[in-house]
Amino acid sequence: MIPAAGALVLVGLALFVAGLLTGGNAFFWACVAACVAAAALLVAARRQISAHPAAAAAADEPAQAPVAAGSAPVPAEPEPALGTEDPPVEEVEVTDLLLIVDLKDEVLVVDERPRYHVAGCSWVGSRTTIPLPLDEARTDGFTPCGTCRPDRTIAGRARASRKAT
């Protein structure tokens, strides 16, 4: 549905240009009709995606073993073999994001992979990592790993250090 909506937007653009070149009102009305049809397709696609939020959330959320109070979650999945898919992106809370936005804590990245990790991440395993400051990793376009949840971990450390002082 989304590619069809994109095609309709392009048709609308072509009709708009044709209307400008010829001065014909019919082209402008056809442009409006194409754009309304594209919007209807996008709304239908959005509703179709929203109709199954539980299945999408379950697919994005890694399985976790029960944890004791105060300890970090430990993924229940075994370490993936080298060359497998990237881990999911961590869903970062706004409060955590505000705490970590300018921090220089060290995170680890794997060459040619889009996520950054904290030390001990089970997804990283024996892969070769490159240490980077957190703010640099985010600026370079890396996103937080959903397995080790580095933003939550680093935000927790920042909260603990603020409470200690």
Short mmCIF file of C-alpha atoms in Angstrom, two decimals:
data_model
loop_
_atom_site.label_atom_id
_atom_site.label_comp_id
_atom_site.label_asym_id
_atom_site.label_seq_id
_atom_site.Cartn_x
_atom_site.Cartn_y
_atom_site.Cartn_z
CA MET A 1 0.00 0.00 0.00
CA ILE A 2 2.78 2.43 0.83
CA PRO A 3 4.51 2.11 -2.58
CA ALA A 4 1.15 2.68 -4.28
CA ALA A 5 0.66 5.84 -2.20
CA GLY A 6 4.11 7.03 -3.23
CA ALA A 7 3.26 6.41 -6.87
CA LEU A 8 0.05 8.41 -6.48
CA VAL A 9 1.99 11.30 -4.96
CA LEU A 10 4.33 11.25 -7.97
CA VAL A 11 1.32 11.20 -10.32
CA GLY A 12 -0.10 14.14 -8.39
CA LEU A 13 3.17 16.01 -8.78
CA ALA A 14 3.18 15.35 -12.53
CA LEU A 15 -0.42 16.56 -12.77
CA PHE A 16 0.45 19.70 -10.80
CA VAL A 17 3.35 20.48 -13.15
CA ALA A 18 1.07 19.83 -16.15
CA GLY A 19 -1.46 22.22 -14.66
CA LEU A 20 1.19 24.90 -14.24
CA LEU A 21 2.42 24.47 -17.79
CA THR A 22 -0.99 24.40 -19.48
CA GLY A 23 -3.03 26.49 -17.09
CA GLY A 24 -5.82 23.89 -17.14
CA ASN A 25 -7.90 23.57 -13.97
CA ALA A 26 -8.61 19.90 -14.70
CA PHE A 27 -4.96 19.03 -14.04
CA PHE A 28 -5.07 20.74 -10.65
CA TRP A 29 -8.24 18.88 -9.66
CA ALA A 30 -6.73 15.59 -10.83
CA CYS A 31 -3.67 16.41 -8.71
CA VAL A 32 -5.88 16.93 -5.65
CA ALA A 33 -7.71 13.65 -6.34
CA ALA A 34 -4.42 11.72 -6.65
CA CYS A 35 -3.14 13.19 -3.39
CA VAL A 36 -6.38 12.39 -1.55
CA ALA A 37 -6.18 8.80 -2.82
CA ALA A 38 -2.56 8.59 -1.63
CA ALA A 39 -3.57 9.88 1.79
CA ALA A 40 -6.37 7.31 1.99
CA LEU A 41 -3.90 4.52 1.17
CA LEU A 42 -1.50 5.75 3.85
CA VAL A 43 -4.28 5.88 6.45
CA ALA A 44 -5.34 2.35 5.50
CA ALA A 45 -1.73 1.13 5.78
CA ARG A 46 -1.36 2.78 9.19
CA ARG A 47 -4.54 1.15 10.45
CA GLN A 48 -3.41 -2.23 9.14
CA ILE A 49 -0.08 -1.87 10.97
CA SER A 50 -1.80 -0.65 14.15
CA ALA A 51 -4.30 -3.52 14.09
CA HIS A 52 -1.62 -5.96 15.25
CA PRO A 53 0.41 -4.06 17.92
CA ALA A 54 0.77 -7.03 20.26
CA ALA A 55 2.36 -9.22 17.60
CA ALA A 56 4.72 -6.42 16.53
CA ALA A 57 5.71 -5.67 20.14
CA ALA A 58 6.34 -9.35 20.88
CA ALA A 59 8.57 -9.62 17.83
CA ASP A 60 10.59 -6.55 18.85
CA GLU A 61 11.02 -7.49 22.53
CA PRO A 62 13.79 -10.01 23.34
CA ALA A 63 12.97 -12.88 25.68
CA GLN A 64 14.27 -12.28 29.20
CA ALA A 65 14.93 -14.55 32.10
CA PRO A 66 13.54 -13.59 35.53
CA VAL A 67 15.85 -11.23 37.39
CA ALA A 68 16.45 -10.38 41.02
CA ALA A 69 15.58 -6.91 42.22
CA GLY A 70 18.28 -4.36 41.41
CA SER A 71 20.07 -6.46 38.82
CA ALA A 72 20.20 -5.93 35.08
CA PRO A 73 17.99 -8.11 32.85
CA VAL A 74 19.73 -11.08 31.32
CA PRO A 75 18.57 -12.30 27.91
CA ALA A 76 17.27 -15.87 27.96
CA GLU A 77 18.46 -16.48 24.41
CA PRO A 78 21.82 -18.18 23.79
CA GLU A 79 24.62 -16.17 22.23
CA PRO A 80 23.99 -15.86 18.50
CA ALA A 81 26.52 -17.21 16.06
CA LEU A 82 28.70 -14.75 14.18
CA GLY A 83 27.08 -13.41 11.05
CA THR A 84 23.49 -13.52 12.35
CA GLU A 85 20.99 -10.68 12.31
CA ASP A 86 21.50 -7.49 14.28
CA PRO A 87 19.82 -7.25 17.69
CA PRO A 88 16.65 -5.15 17.98
CA VAL A 89 16.84 -1.46 18.82
CA GLU A 90 16.36 -0.55 22.49
CA GLU A 91 13.16 1.34 23.26
CA VAL A 92 14.61 4.32 25.17
CA GLU A 93 12.53 6.22 27.71
CA VAL A 94 12.63 10.00 27.40
CA THR A 95 13.95 10.39 30.95
CA ASP A 96 16.88 8.07 30.15
CA LEU A 97 17.55 9.88 26.89
CA LEU A 98 17.70 13.24 28.65
CA LEU A 99 20.28 11.84 31.09
CA ILE A 100 22.59 10.27 28.52
CA VAL A 101 22.44 12.77 25.66
CA ASP A 102 25.79 14.42 26.48
CA LEU A 103 27.53 11.63 28.42
CA LYS A 104 30.97 10.45 27.36
CA ASP A 105 30.65 6.94 28.85
CA GLU A 106 32.32 4.30 26.72
CA VAL A 107 30.16 2.02 24.59
CA LEU A 108 31.20 -0.70 22.17
CA VAL A 109 30.40 -0.93 18.48
CA VAL A 110 30.98 -3.79 16.07
CA ASP A 111 32.33 -2.82 12.66
CA GLU A 112 29.61 -2.78 9.97
CA ARG A 113 26.80 -3.19 12.55
CA PRO A 114 24.32 -0.43 13.47
CA ARG A 115 24.06 -0.90 17.26
CA TYR A 116 26.16 0.16 20.22
CA HIS A 117 26.54 -2.02 23.31
CA VAL A 118 27.80 -2.06 26.90
CA ALA A 119 30.58 -4.39 27.98
CA GLY A 120 29.28 -7.89 28.63
CA CYS A 121 26.52 -7.81 26.01
CA SER A 122 25.63 -11.37 25.10
CA TRP A 123 25.03 -10.42 21.46
CA VAL A 124 28.59 -9.10 21.08
CA GLY A 125 30.10 -12.35 22.37
CA SER A 126 33.53 -12.86 20.80
CA ARG A 127 33.08 -10.26 18.05
CA THR A 128 35.78 -7.61 17.70
CA THR A 129 34.53 -4.33 19.17
CA ILE A 130 35.56 -0.71 18.86
CA PRO A 131 35.19 1.49 21.96
CA LEU A 132 33.57 4.90 21.39
CA PRO A 133 32.22 7.63 23.66
CA LEU A 134 28.43 7.38 23.87
CA ASP A 135 27.78 10.83 22.43
CA GLU A 136 30.07 10.08 19.46
CA ALA A 137 28.37 6.72 18.81
CA ARG A 138 24.96 8.42 18.73
CA THR A 139 26.26 11.23 16.51
CA ASP A 140 27.72 8.67 14.11
CA GLY A 141 24.27 7.10 13.71
CA PHE A 142 24.59 4.06 15.95
CA THR A 143 21.45 3.02 17.84
CA PRO A 144 21.22 1.27 21.23
CA CYS A 145 21.14 -2.54 21.37
CA GLY A 146 17.87 -4.06 22.56
CA THR A 147 19.69 -7.00 24.15
CA CYS A 148 22.05 -5.25 26.58
CA ARG A 149 20.03 -1.99 26.73
CA PRO A 150 23.00 0.40 27.01
CA ASP A 151 20.95 3.60 27.36
CA ARG A 152 19.01 2.19 30.33
CA THR A 153 22.21 0.85 31.90
CA ILE A 154 24.18 4.09 31.48
CA ALA A 155 21.22 6.21 32.66
CA GLY A 156 21.00 3.99 35.76
CA ARG A 157 24.69 4.56 36.47
CA ALA A 158 24.24 8.33 36.04
CA ARG A 159 21.28 8.32 38.47
CA ALA A 160 23.28 6.31 41.00
CA SER A 161 26.25 8.66 40.81
CA ARG A 162 23.96 11.70 41.26
CA LYS A 163 22.38 10.12 44.34
CA ALA A 164 25.83 9.39 45.79
CA THR A 165 26.85 13.05 45.55
#
